[in-house]
JSON list of C-alpha atoms in Angstrom, two decimals:
[
{"chain": "Q", "resi": 737, "resn": "UNK", "atom": "CA", "xyz": [43.59, 50.44, -37.62]},
{"chain": "Q", "resi": 738, "resn": "UNK", "atom": "CA", "xyz": [42.48, 48.78, -40.84]},
{"chain": "Q", "resi": 739, "resn": "UNK", "atom": "CA", "xyz": [39.02, 50.17, -41.65]},
{"chain": "Q", "resi": 740, "resn": "UNK", "atom": "CA", "xyz": [38.20, 47.82, -44.52]},
{"chain": "Q", "resi": 741, "resn": "UNK", "atom": "CA", "xyz": [35.48, 45.23, -43.99]},
{"chain": "Q", "resi": 742, "resn": "UNK", "atom": "CA", "xyz": [36.27, 41.68, -45.02]},
{"chain": "Q", "resi": 743, "resn": "UNK", "atom": "CA", "xyz": [33.89, 40.46, -47.71]},
{"chain": "Q", "resi": 744, "resn": "UNK", "atom": "CA", "xyz": [32.29, 37.07, -47.03]},
{"chain": "Q", "resi": 745, "resn": "UNK", "atom": "CA", "xyz": [32.05, 34.90, -50.12]},
{"chain": "Q", "resi": 746, "resn": "UNK", "atom": "CA", "xyz": [28.90, 32.85, -50.68]},
{"chain": "Q", "resi": 747, "resn": "UNK", "atom": "CA", "xyz": [30.90, 29.65, -50.26]},
{"chain": "Q", "resi": 748, "resn": "UNK", "atom": "CA", "xyz": [32.29, 30.76, -46.91]},
{"chain": "Q", "resi": 749, "resn": "UNK", "atom": "CA", "xyz": [28.87, 31.98, -45.82]},
{"chain": "Q", "resi": 750, "resn": "UNK", "atom": "CA", "xyz": [27.47, 28.53, -46.54]},
{"chain": "Q", "resi": 751, "resn": "UNK", "atom": "CA", "xyz": [29.81, 27.09, -43.89]},
{"chain": "Q", "resi": 752, "resn": "UNK", "atom": "CA", "xyz": [27.82, 28.77, -41.11]},
{"chain": "Q", "resi": 753, "resn": "UNK", "atom": "CA", "xyz": [24.86, 26.58, -42.02]},
{"chain": "Q", "resi": 754, "resn": "UNK", "atom": "CA", "xyz": [26.77, 23.44, -41.00]},
{"chain": "Q", "resi": 755, "resn": "UNK", "atom": "CA", "xyz": [26.16, 23.91, -37.23]},
{"chain": "Q", "resi": 756, "resn": "UNK", "atom": "CA", "xyz": [22.66, 25.20, -38.04]},
{"chain": "Q", "resi": 757, "resn": "UNK", "atom": "CA", "xyz": [21.83, 21.94, -39.81]},
{"chain": "Q", "resi": 758, "resn": "UNK", "atom": "CA", "xyz": [23.21, 20.03, -36.85]},
{"chain": "Q", "resi": 759, "resn": "UNK", "atom": "CA", "xyz": [20.71, 21.77, -34.58]},
{"chain": "Q", "resi": 760, "resn": "UNK", "atom": "CA", "xyz": [17.89, 21.07, -37.06]},
{"chain": "Q", "resi": 761, "resn": "UNK", "atom": "CA", "xyz": [18.96, 17.42, -37.05]},
{"chain": "Q", "resi": 762, "resn": "UNK", "atom": "CA", "xyz": [18.83, 17.30, -33.25]},
{"chain": "Q", "resi": 763, "resn": "UNK", "atom": "CA", "xyz": [15.34, 18.81, -33.26]},
{"chain": "Q", "resi": 764, "resn": "UNK", "atom": "CA", "xyz": [14.22, 16.23, -35.81]},
{"chain": "Q", "resi": 765, "resn": "UNK", "atom": "CA", "xyz": [15.79, 13.37, -33.83]},
{"chain": "Q", "resi": 766, "resn": "UNK", "atom": "CA", "xyz": [14.07, 14.51, -30.65]},
{"chain": "Q", "resi": 767, "resn": "UNK", "atom": "CA", "xyz": [10.74, 15.15, -32.41]},
{"chain": "Q", "resi": 768, "resn": "UNK", "atom": "CA", "xyz": [10.77, 18.85, -31.48]},
{"chain": "Q", "resi": 769, "resn": "UNK", "atom": "CA", "xyz": [9.07, 20.27, -34.58]},
{"chain": "Q", "resi": 770, "resn": "UNK", "atom": "CA", "xyz": [12.13, 20.95, -36.74]},
{"chain": "Q", "resi": 771, "resn": "UNK", "atom": "CA", "xyz": [9.82, 22.31, -39.43]},
{"chain": "Q", "resi": 772, "resn": "UNK", "atom": "CA", "xyz": [9.15, 25.44, -37.38]},
{"chain": "Q", "resi": 773, "resn": "UNK", "atom": "CA", "xyz": [12.87, 26.13, -36.97]},
{"chain": "Q", "resi": 774, "resn": "UNK", "atom": "CA", "xyz": [13.49, 25.42, -40.66]},
{"chain": "Q", "resi": 775, "resn": "UNK", "atom": "CA", "xyz": [10.67, 27.81, -41.59]},
{"chain": "Q", "resi": 776, "resn": "UNK", "atom": "CA", "xyz": [12.16, 30.51, -39.34]},
{"chain": "Q", "resi": 777, "resn": "UNK", "atom": "CA", "xyz": [15.57, 29.96, -40.94]},
{"chain": "Q", "resi": 778, "resn": "UNK", "atom": "CA", "xyz": [14.17, 30.20, -44.45]},
{"chain": "Q", "resi": 779, "resn": "UNK", "atom": "CA", "xyz": [12.14, 33.29, -43.59]},
{"chain": "Q", "resi": 780, "resn": "UNK", "atom": "CA", "xyz": [15.21, 34.92, -42.08]},
{"chain": "Q", "resi": 781, "resn": "UNK", "atom": "CA", "xyz": [17.16, 34.35, -45.29]},
{"chain": "Q", "resi": 782, "resn": "UNK", "atom": "CA", "xyz": [14.43, 35.79, -47.51]},
{"chain": "Q", "resi": 783, "resn": "UNK", "atom": "CA", "xyz": [13.80, 38.79, -45.26]},
{"chain": "Q", "resi": 784, "resn": "UNK", "atom": "CA", "xyz": [17.48, 39.72, -44.97]},
{"chain": "Q", "resi": 785, "resn": "UNK", "atom": "CA", "xyz": [18.08, 39.36, -48.70]},
{"chain": "Q", "resi": 786, "resn": "UNK", "atom": "CA", "xyz": [15.03, 41.49, -49.48]},
{"chain": "Q", "resi": 787, "resn": "UNK", "atom": "CA", "xyz": [15.94, 44.18, -46.97]},
{"chain": "Q", "resi": 788, "resn": "UNK", "atom": "CA", "xyz": [19.48, 44.17, -48.35]},
{"chain": "Q", "resi": 789, "resn": "UNK", "atom": "CA", "xyz": [18.20, 45.02, -51.84]},
{"chain": "Q", "resi": 790, "resn": "UNK", "atom": "CA", "xyz": [15.72, 47.56, -50.44]},
{"chain": "Q", "resi": 791, "resn": "UNK", "atom": "CA", "xyz": [18.41, 49.33, -48.43]},
{"chain": "Q", "resi": 792, "resn": "UNK", "atom": "CA", "xyz": [20.66, 49.50, -51.49]},
{"chain": "Q", "resi": 793, "resn": "UNK", "atom": "CA", "xyz": [17.87, 51.34, -53.32]},
{"chain": "Q", "resi": 794, "resn": "UNK", "atom": "CA", "xyz": [17.14, 53.63, -50.36]},
{"chain": "Q", "resi": 795, "resn": "UNK", "atom": "CA", "xyz": [20.79, 54.52, -49.81]},
{"chain": "Q", "resi": 796, "resn": "UNK", "atom": "CA", "xyz": [21.33, 55.27, -53.49]},
{"chain": "Q", "resi": 797, "resn": "UNK", "atom": "CA", "xyz": [18.12, 57.29, -53.80]},
{"chain": "Q", "resi": 798, "resn": "UNK", "atom": "CA", "xyz": [19.21, 59.76, -51.08]},
{"chain": "Q", "resi": 799, "resn": "UNK", "atom": "CA", "xyz": [15.64, 61.06, -50.84]},
{"chain": "Q", "resi": 800, "resn": "UNK", "atom": "CA", "xyz": [14.16, 62.51, -47.66]},
{"chain": "Q", "resi": 801, "resn": "UNK", "atom": "CA", "xyz": [10.67, 61.42, -48.78]},
{"chain": "Q", "resi": 802, "resn": "UNK", "atom": "CA", "xyz": [11.79, 57.81, -49.12]},
{"chain": "Q", "resi": 803, "resn": "UNK", "atom": "CA", "xyz": [13.38, 57.88, -45.66]},
{"chain": "Q", "resi": 804, "resn": "UNK", "atom": "CA", "xyz": [10.24, 59.42, -44.12]},
{"chain": "Q", "resi": 805, "resn": "UNK", "atom": "CA", "xyz": [8.11, 56.75, -45.80]},
{"chain": "Q", "resi": 806, "resn": "UNK", "atom": "CA", "xyz": [10.32, 54.00, -44.38]},
{"chain": "Q", "resi": 807, "resn": "UNK", "atom": "CA", "xyz": [10.12, 55.52, -40.88]},
{"chain": "Q", "resi": 808, "resn": "UNK", "atom": "CA", "xyz": [6.33, 55.76, -41.17]},
{"chain": "Q", "resi": 809, "resn": "UNK", "atom": "CA", "xyz": [6.10, 52.07, -42.06]},
{"chain": "Q", "resi": 810, "resn": "UNK", "atom": "CA", "xyz": [8.39, 51.20, -39.14]},
{"chain": "Q", "resi": 811, "resn": "UNK", "atom": "CA", "xyz": [6.25, 53.07, -36.61]},
{"chain": "Q", "resi": 812, "resn": "UNK", "atom": "CA", "xyz": [2.96, 51.77, -38.02]},
{"chain": "Q", "resi": 813, "resn": "UNK", "atom": "CA", "xyz": [4.03, 48.14, -37.99]},
{"chain": "Q", "resi": 814, "resn": "UNK", "atom": "CA", "xyz": [5.81, 48.41, -34.62]},
{"chain": "Q", "resi": 815, "resn": "UNK", "atom": "CA", "xyz": [2.68, 49.84, -32.98]},
{"chain": "Q", "resi": 816, "resn": "UNK", "atom": "CA", "xyz": [0.55, 46.94, -34.23]},
{"chain": "Q", "resi": 817, "resn": "UNK", "atom": "CA", "xyz": [3.06, 44.27, -33.24]},
{"chain": "Q", "resi": 818, "resn": "UNK", "atom": "CA", "xyz": [3.48, 45.85, -29.79]},
{"chain": "Q", "resi": 819, "resn": "UNK", "atom": "CA", "xyz": [-0.12, 45.00, -28.91]},
{"chain": "Q", "resi": 820, "resn": "UNK", "atom": "CA", "xyz": [0.16, 41.37, -29.92]},
{"chain": "Q", "resi": 821, "resn": "UNK", "atom": "CA", "xyz": [0.29, 40.44, -26.23]},
{"chain": "Q", "resi": 822, "resn": "UNK", "atom": "CA", "xyz": [-3.29, 41.71, -25.70]},
{"chain": "Q", "resi": 823, "resn": "UNK", "atom": "CA", "xyz": [-4.98, 40.89, -29.00]},
{"chain": "Q", "resi": 824, "resn": "UNK", "atom": "CA", "xyz": [-8.50, 41.29, -27.58]},
{"chain": "Q", "resi": 825, "resn": "UNK", "atom": "CA", "xyz": [-7.84, 45.02, -27.00]},
{"chain": "Q", "resi": 826, "resn": "UNK", "atom": "CA", "xyz": [-5.51, 45.58, -29.93]},
{"chain": "Q", "resi": 827, "resn": "UNK", "atom": "CA", "xyz": [-7.75, 47.88, -31.98]},
{"chain": "Q", "resi": 828, "resn": "UNK", "atom": "CA", "xyz": [-8.84, 49.87, -28.92]},
{"chain": "Q", "resi": 829, "resn": "UNK", "atom": "CA", "xyz": [-5.28, 50.70, -27.87]},
{"chain": "Q", "resi": 830, "resn": "UNK", "atom": "CA", "xyz": [-3.64, 50.98, -31.29]},
{"chain": "Q", "resi": 831, "resn": "UNK", "atom": "CA", "xyz": [-3.87, 54.77, -31.49]},
{"chain": "Q", "resi": 832, "resn": "UNK", "atom": "CA", "xyz": [-2.23, 55.14, -28.09]},
{"chain": "Q", "resi": 833, "resn": "UNK", "atom": "CA", "xyz": [0.57, 52.74, -29.04]},
{"chain": "Q", "resi": 834, "resn": "UNK", "atom": "CA", "xyz": [1.14, 54.53, -32.35]},
{"chain": "Q", "resi": 835, "resn": "UNK", "atom": "CA", "xyz": [1.33, 57.99, -30.79]},
{"chain": "Q", "resi": 836, "resn": "UNK", "atom": "CA", "xyz": [3.52, 56.90, -27.89]},
{"chain": "Q", "resi": 837, "resn": "UNK", "atom": "CA", "xyz": [6.06, 55.09, -30.07]},
{"chain": "Q", "resi": 838, "resn": "UNK", "atom": "CA", "xyz": [6.04, 57.89, -32.65]},
{"chain": "Q", "resi": 839, "resn": "UNK", "atom": "CA", "xyz": [6.59, 60.68, -30.12]},
{"chain": "Q", "resi": 840, "resn": "UNK", "atom": "CA", "xyz": [8.69, 58.83, -27.53]},
{"chain": "Q", "resi": 841, "resn": "UNK", "atom": "CA", "xyz": [10.93, 57.04, -30.00]},
{"chain": "Q", "resi": 842, "resn": "UNK", "atom": "CA", "xyz": [10.86, 59.90, -32.52]},
{"chain": "Q", "resi": 843, "resn": "UNK", "atom": "CA", "xyz": [12.01, 62.47, -29.97]},
{"chain": "Q", "resi": 844, "resn": "UNK", "atom": "CA", "xyz": [15.00, 60.34, -28.97]},
{"chain": "Q", "resi": 845, "resn": "UNK", "atom": "CA", "xyz": [15.82, 59.67, -32.64]},
{"chain": "Q", "resi": 846, "resn": "UNK", "atom": "CA", "xyz": [15.86, 63.41, -33.37]},
{"chain": "Q", "resi": 847, "resn": "UNK", "atom": "CA", "xyz": [18.15, 64.10, -30.39]},
{"chain": "Q", "resi": 848, "resn": "UNK", "atom": "CA", "xyz": [20.57, 61.38, -31.51]},
{"chain": "Q", "resi": 849, "resn": "UNK", "atom": "CA", "xyz": [20.64, 62.08, -35.25]},
{"chain": "Q", "resi": 850, "resn": "UNK", "atom": "CA", "xyz": [20.45, 65.88, -35.15]},
{"chain": "Q", "resi": 851, "resn": "UNK", "atom": "CA", "xyz": [22.12, 66.61, -31.81]},
{"chain": "Q", "resi": 852, "resn": "UNK", "atom": "CA", "xyz": [24.67, 63.87, -31.14]},
{"chain": "Q", "resi": 853, "resn": "UNK", "atom": "CA", "xyz": [25.58, 62.90, -34.71]},
{"chain": "Q", "resi": 854, "resn": "UNK", "atom": "CA", "xyz": [24.49, 66.11, -36.48]},
{"chain": "Q", "resi": 855, "resn": "UNK", "atom": "CA", "xyz": [23.75, 64.27, -39.72]},
{"chain": "Q", "resi": 856, "resn": "UNK", "atom": "CA", "xyz": [24.32, 66.09, -43.01]},
{"chain": "Q", "resi": 857, "resn": "UNK", "atom": "CA", "xyz": [21.86, 65.89, -44.67]},
{"chain": "Q", "resi": 858, "resn": "UNK", "atom": "CA", "xyz": [19.49, 65.39, -41.73]},
{"chain": "Q", "resi": 859, "resn": "UNK", "atom": "CA", "xyz": [17.94, 62.26, -43.25]},
{"chain": "Q", "resi": 860, "resn": "UNK", "atom": "CA", "xyz": [21.22, 60.50, -44.15]},
{"chain": "Q", "resi": 861, "resn": "UNK", "atom": "CA", "xyz": [19.73, 57.00, -44.67]},
{"chain": "Q", "resi": 862, "resn": "UNK", "atom": "CA", "xyz": [22.88, 55.04, -43.76]},
{"chain": "Q", "resi": 863, "resn": "UNK", "atom": "CA", "xyz": [22.48, 56.33, -40.20]},
{"chain": "Q", "resi": 864, "resn": "UNK", "atom": "CA", "xyz": [18.83, 57.30, -39.92]},
{"chain": "Q", "resi": 865, "resn": "UNK", "atom": "CA", "xyz": [17.24, 53.99, -40.88]},
{"chain": "Q", "resi": 866, "resn": "UNK", "atom": "CA", "xyz": [19.40, 51.62, -38.76]},
{"chain": "Q", "resi": 867, "resn": "UNK", "atom": "CA", "xyz": [19.13, 53.90, -35.72]},
{"chain": "Q", "resi": 868, "resn": "UNK", "atom": "CA", "xyz": [15.38, 54.31, -36.22]},
{"chain": "Q", "resi": 869, "resn": "UNK", "atom": "CA", "xyz": [15.07, 50.54, -36.40]},
{"chain": "Q", "resi": 870, "resn": "UNK", "atom": "CA", "xyz": [16.84, 50.19, -33.07]},
{"chain": "Q", "resi": 871, "resn": "UNK", "atom": "CA", "xyz": [14.85, 52.82, -31.21]},
{"chain": "Q", "resi": 872, "resn": "UNK", "atom": "CA", "xyz": [11.43, 51.90, -32.63]},
{"chain": "Q", "resi": 873, "resn": "UNK", "atom": "CA", "xyz": [11.99, 48.16, -32.15]},
{"chain": "Q", "resi": 874, "resn": "UNK", "atom": "CA", "xyz": [12.99, 48.67, -28.53]},
{"chain": "Q", "resi": 875, "resn": "UNK", "atom": "CA", "xyz": [10.05, 51.01, -27.93]},
{"chain": "Q", "resi": 876, "resn": "UNK", "atom": "CA", "xyz": [7.80, 48.37, -29.47]},
{"chain": "Q", "resi": 877, "resn": "UNK", "atom": "CA", "xyz": [9.12, 45.67, -27.13]},
{"chain": "Q", "resi": 878, "resn": "UNK", "atom": "CA", "xyz": [8.81, 47.92, -24.08]},
{"chain": "Q", "resi": 879, "resn": "UNK", "atom": "CA", "xyz": [5.21, 48.89, -24.89]},
{"chain": "Q", "resi": 880, "resn": "UNK", "atom": "CA", "xyz": [4.39, 45.25, -25.57]},
{"chain": "Q", "resi": 881, "resn": "UNK", "atom": "CA", "xyz": [5.71, 44.12, -22.18]},
{"chain": "Q", "resi": 882, "resn": "UNK", "atom": "CA", "xyz": [3.94, 47.00, -20.44]},
{"chain": "Q", "resi": 883, "resn": "UNK", "atom": "CA", "xyz": [0.61, 46.30, -22.13]},
{"chain": "Q", "resi": 884, "resn": "UNK", "atom": "CA", "xyz": [0.71, 42.62, -21.22]},
{"chain": "Q", "resi": 885, "resn": "UNK", "atom": "CA", "xyz": [1.70, 43.30, -17.61]},
{"chain": "Q", "resi": 886, "resn": "UNK", "atom": "CA", "xyz": [-0.85, 46.11, -17.25]},
{"chain": "Q", "resi": 887, "resn": "UNK", "atom": "CA", "xyz": [-3.64, 43.89, -18.53]},
{"chain": "Q", "resi": 888, "resn": "UNK", "atom": "CA", "xyz": [-2.62, 41.03, -16.24]},
{"chain": "Q", "resi": 889, "resn": "UNK", "atom": "CA", "xyz": [-2.39, 43.19, -13.12]},
{"chain": "Q", "resi": 890, "resn": "UNK", "atom": "CA", "xyz": [-5.77, 44.83, -13.73]},
{"chain": "Q", "resi": 891, "resn": "UNK", "atom": "CA", "xyz": [-7.35, 41.41, -14.14]},
{"chain": "Q", "resi": 892, "resn": "UNK", "atom": "CA", "xyz": [-6.06, 40.69, -10.64]},
{"chain": "Q", "resi": 893, "resn": "UNK", "atom": "CA", "xyz": [-8.02, 43.75, -9.40]},
{"chain": "Q", "resi": 894, "resn": "UNK", "atom": "CA", "xyz": [-4.91, 45.85, -8.89]},
{"chain": "Q", "resi": 895, "resn": "UNK", "atom": "CA", "xyz": [-5.45, 49.62, -8.84]},
{"chain": "Q", "resi": 896, "resn": "UNK", "atom": "CA", "xyz": [-4.46, 51.52, -11.98]},
{"chain": "Q", "resi": 897, "resn": "UNK", "atom": "CA", "xyz": [-1.51, 53.33, -10.38]},
{"chain": "Q", "resi": 898, "resn": "UNK", "atom": "CA", "xyz": [-0.12, 50.12, -8.90]},
{"chain": "Q", "resi": 899, "resn": "UNK", "atom": "CA", "xyz": [-0.57, 48.23, -12.17]},
{"chain": "Q", "resi": 900, "resn": "UNK", "atom": "CA", "xyz": [1.02, 51.10, -14.11]},
{"chain": "Q", "resi": 901, "resn": "UNK", "atom": "CA", "xyz": [4.12, 51.10, -11.90]},
{"chain": "Q", "resi": 902, "resn": "UNK", "atom": "CA", "xyz": [4.50, 47.32, -12.16]},
{"chain": "Q", "resi": 903, "resn": "UNK", "atom": "CA", "xyz": [4.05, 47.50, -15.95]},
{"chain": "Q", "resi": 904, "resn": "UNK", "atom": "CA", "xyz": [6.63, 50.28, -16.31]},
{"chain": "Q", "resi": 905, "resn": "UNK", "atom": "CA", "xyz": [9.15, 48.35, -14.24]},
{"chain": "Q", "resi": 906, "resn": "UNK", "atom": "CA", "xyz": [8.58, 45.16, -16.24]},
{"chain": "Q", "resi": 907, "resn": "UNK", "atom": "CA", "xyz": [8.93, 46.98, -19.55]},
{"chain": "Q", "resi": 908, "resn": "UNK", "atom": "CA", "xyz": [12.39, 48.30, -18.65]},
{"chain": "Q", "resi": 909, "resn": "UNK", "atom": "CA", "xyz": [13.82, 45.05, -17.24]},
{"chain": "Q", "resi": 910, "resn": "UNK", "atom": "CA", "xyz": [15.39, 43.82, -20.53]},
{"chain": "Q", "resi": 911, "resn": "UNK", "atom": "CA", "xyz": [17.05, 47.16, -21.26]},
{"chain": "Q", "resi": 912, "resn": "UNK", "atom": "CA", "xyz": [18.30, 47.64, -17.71]},
{"chain": "Q", "resi": 913, "resn": "UNK", "atom": "CA", "xyz": [19.70, 44.10, -17.69]},
{"chain": "Q", "resi": 914, "resn": "UNK", "atom": "CA", "xyz": [21.42, 44.81, -21.00]},
{"chain": "Q", "resi": 915, "resn": "UNK", "atom": "CA", "xyz": [23.02, 47.96, -19.57]},
{"chain": "Q", "resi": 916, "resn": "UNK", "atom": "CA", "xyz": [24.23, 46.02, -16.53]},
{"chain": "Q", "resi": 917, "resn": "UNK", "atom": "CA", "xyz": [25.76, 43.28, -18.70]},
{"chain": "Q", "resi": 918, "resn": "UNK", "atom": "CA", "xyz": [27.22, 45.35, -21.54]},
{"chain": "Q", "resi": 919, "resn": "UNK", "atom": "CA", "xyz": [31.00, 45.24, -21.60]},
{"chain": "Q", "resi": 920, "resn": "UNK", "atom": "CA", "xyz": [31.13, 42.48, -18.96]},
{"chain": "Q", "resi": 921, "resn": "UNK", "atom": "CA", "xyz": [28.92, 39.71, -20.35]},
{"chain": "Q", "resi": 922, "resn": "UNK", "atom": "CA", "xyz": [28.37, 40.86, -23.91]},
{"chain": "Q", "resi": 923, "resn": "UNK", "atom": "CA", "xyz": [29.61, 43.18, -26.64]},
{"chain": "Q", "resi": 924, "resn": "UNK", "atom": "CA", "xyz": [26.44, 44.44, -28.37]},
{"chain": "Q", "resi": 925, "resn": "UNK", "atom": "CA", "xyz": [25.88, 44.25, -32.10]},
{"chain": "Q", "resi": 926, "resn": "UNK", "atom": "CA", "xyz": [26.84, 47.79, -33.10]},
{"chain": "Q", "resi": 927, "resn": "UNK", "atom": "CA", "xyz": [30.06, 47.77, -31.09]},
{"chain": "Q", "resi": 928, "resn": "UNK", "atom": "CA", "xyz": [31.01, 44.31, -32.35]},
{"chain": "Q", "resi": 929, "resn": "UNK", "atom": "CA", "xyz": [30.29, 45.28, -35.95]},
{"chain": "Q", "resi": 930, "resn": "UNK", "atom": "CA", "xyz": [32.38, 48.42, -35.74]},
{"chain": "Q", "resi": 931, "resn": "UNK", "atom": "CA", "xyz": [35.30, 46.61, -34.12]},
{"chain": "Q", "resi": 932, "resn": "UNK", "atom": "CA", "xyz": [35.16, 43.91, -36.83]},
{"chain": "Q", "resi": 933, "resn": "UNK", "atom": "CA", "xyz": [35.17, 46.64, -39.48]},
{"chain": "Q", "resi": 934, "resn": "UNK", "atom": "CA", "xyz": [38.39, 48.06, -38.01]},
{"chain": "Q", "resi": 935, "resn": "UNK", "atom": "CA", "xyz": [37.04, 51.04, -36.02]},
{"chain": "Q", "resi": 936, "resn": "UNK", "atom": "CA", "xyz": [38.91, 51.90, -32.81]},
{"chain": "Q", "resi": 937, "resn": "UNK", "atom": "CA", "xyz": [37.32, 50.17, -29.79]},
{"chain": "Q", "resi": 938, "resn": "UNK", "atom": "CA", "xyz": [37.23, 53.55, -28.01]},
{"chain": "Q", "resi": 939, "resn": "UNK", "atom": "CA", "xyz": [35.15, 55.09, -30.81]},
{"chain": "Q", "resi": 940, "resn": "UNK", "atom": "CA", "xyz": [32.99, 51.97, -30.96]},
{"chain": "Q", "resi": 941, "resn": "UNK", "atom": "CA", "xyz": [32.38, 52.31, -27.21]},
{"chain": "Q", "resi": 942, "resn": "UNK", "atom": "CA", "xyz": [31.12, 55.88, -27.68]},
{"chain": "Q", "resi": 943, "resn": "UNK", "atom": "CA", "xyz": [28.65, 54.74, -30.30]},
{"chain": "Q", "resi": 944, "resn": "UNK", "atom": "CA", "xyz": [27.46, 51.92, -28.06]},
{"chain": "Q", "resi": 945, "resn": "UNK", "atom": "CA", "xyz": [26.95, 54.33, -25.16]},
{"chain": "Q", "resi": 946, "resn": "UNK", "atom": "CA", "xyz": [24.83, 56.44, -27.48]},
{"chain": "Q", "resi": 947, "resn": "UNK", "atom": "CA", "xyz": [22.80, 53.41, -28.54]},
{"chain": "Q", "resi": 948, "resn": "UNK", "atom": "CA", "xyz": [22.22, 52.14, -24.98]},
{"chain": "Q", "resi": 949, "resn": "UNK", "atom": "CA", "xyz": [21.02, 55.57, -23.85]},
{"chain": "Q", "resi": 950, "resn": "UNK", "atom": "CA", "xyz": [18.88, 55.81, -26.97]},
{"chain": "Q", "resi": 951, "resn": "UNK", "atom": "CA", "xyz": [17.03, 52.54, -26.47]},
{"chain": "Q", "resi": 952, "resn": "UNK", "atom": "CA", "xyz": [16.59, 53.11, -22.72]},
{"chain": "Q", "resi": 953, "resn": "UNK", "atom": "CA", "xyz": [15.16, 56.59, -23.22]},
{"chain": "Q", "resi": 954, "resn": "UNK", "atom": "CA", "xyz": [13.06, 55.61, -26.23]},
{"chain": "Q", "resi": 955, "resn": "UNK", "atom": "CA", "xyz": [11.56, 52.61, -24.47]},
{"chain": "Q", "resi": 956, "resn": "UNK", "atom": "CA", "xyz": [10.99, 54.48, -21.23]},
{"chain": "Q", "resi": 957, "resn": "UNK", "atom": "CA", "xyz": [9.34, 57.53, -22.80]},
{"chain": "Q", "resi": 958, "resn": "UNK", "atom": "CA", "xyz": [7.17, 55.47, -25.15]},
{"chain": "Q", "resi": 959, "resn": "UNK", "atom": "CA", "xyz": [6.02, 53.18, -22.34]},
{"chain": "Q", "resi": 960, "resn": "UNK", "atom": "CA", "xyz": [5.23, 56.02, -19.95]},
{"chain": "Q", "resi": 961, "resn": "UNK", "atom": "CA", "xyz": [3.24, 57.82, -22.64]},
{"chain": "Q", "resi": 962, "resn": "UNK", "atom": "CA", "xyz": [1.37, 54.65, -23.61]},
{"chain": "Q", "resi": 963, "resn": "UNK", "atom": "CA", "xyz": [0.38, 53.83, -20.05]},
{"chain": "Q", "resi": 964, "resn": "UNK", "atom": "CA", "xyz": [-0.83, 57.35, -19.30]},
{"chain": "Q", "resi": 965, "resn": "UNK", "atom": "CA", "xyz": [-2.63, 57.77, -22.62]},
{"chain": "Q", "resi": 966, "resn": "UNK", "atom": "CA", "xyz": [-4.36, 54.41, -22.13]},
{"chain": "Q", "resi": 967, "resn": "UNK", "atom": "CA", "xyz": [-5.57, 55.20, -18.61]},
{"chain": "Q", "resi": 968, "resn": "UNK", "atom": "CA", "xyz": [-9.21, 55.58, -19.69]},
{"chain": "Q", "resi": 969, "resn": "UNK", "atom": "CA", "xyz": [-9.21, 52.32, -21.67]},
{"chain": "Q", "resi": 970, "resn": "UNK", "atom": "CA", "xyz": [-7.51, 50.33, -18.93]},
{"chain": "Q", "resi": 971, "resn": "UNK", "atom": "CA", "xyz": [-9.68, 51.82, -16.19]},
{"chain": "Q", "resi": 972, "resn": "UNK", "atom": "CA", "xyz": [-12.69, 50.78, -18.26]},
{"chain": "Q", "resi": 973, "resn": "UNK", "atom": "CA", "xyz": [-11.38, 47.22, -18.16]},
{"chain": "Q", "resi": 974, "resn": "UNK", "atom": "CA", "xyz": [-10.93, 47.48, -14.39]},
{"chain": "Q", "resi": 975, "resn": "UNK", "atom": "CA", "xyz": [-14.52, 48.66, -13.92]},
{"chain": "Q", "resi": 976, "resn": "UNK", "atom": "CA", "xyz": [-15.85, 45.78, -16.04]},
{"chain": "Q", "resi": 977, "resn": "UNK", "atom": "CA", "xyz": [-14.02, 43.30, -13.84]},
{"chain": "Q", "resi": 978, "resn": "UNK", "atom": "CA", "xyz": [-15.47, 44.72, -10.62]}
]
């Protein structure tokens, strides 16, 4: 198969904004705050352009220290964002979120990059950073869902163990649904990108299997660790409500 990736010219890229502007126009016509969507669109453009330049520097630097620094920023920011669903207890639970995402997601990342892919060198940024982004982002989302559900169930006077089980189940719903739908309803981003770049669909499927297992395990381990490590803090909330 042809393994070259078609380059998109700026003129051709501009064509994709035609349907986008149509949606913005509909929002404006229906008085549905088109400014918010326009802001999100503009922010997306700036963020992707900036990260594009940053990744070019990181890939060319080929430095393990730079990669470690990027991973540290990812985990730090992900842990803070994860607790956005319970802002009143954000600072109290931040340490637990940070440790759970770092260890849960980090363990899975090590297994994938050093065991499955056997990267040479171990920090190969072209693989390490995108994969780390996937696993840490999914762990962040899982912890966020679990924290919100845990807080809600305890406010309903549910016991800790019952609330923990409900929170764990809720945190894994998006990933489990994605695994049920993959290949039947959707072709995920990595698999689609590889197929578009000319990689054999069979090889692309192997990579997607790796990714699905990675995000399920990373999210599950991080969430379980967060809930158990936060037992004292959440039980304190339960006692205050009684």
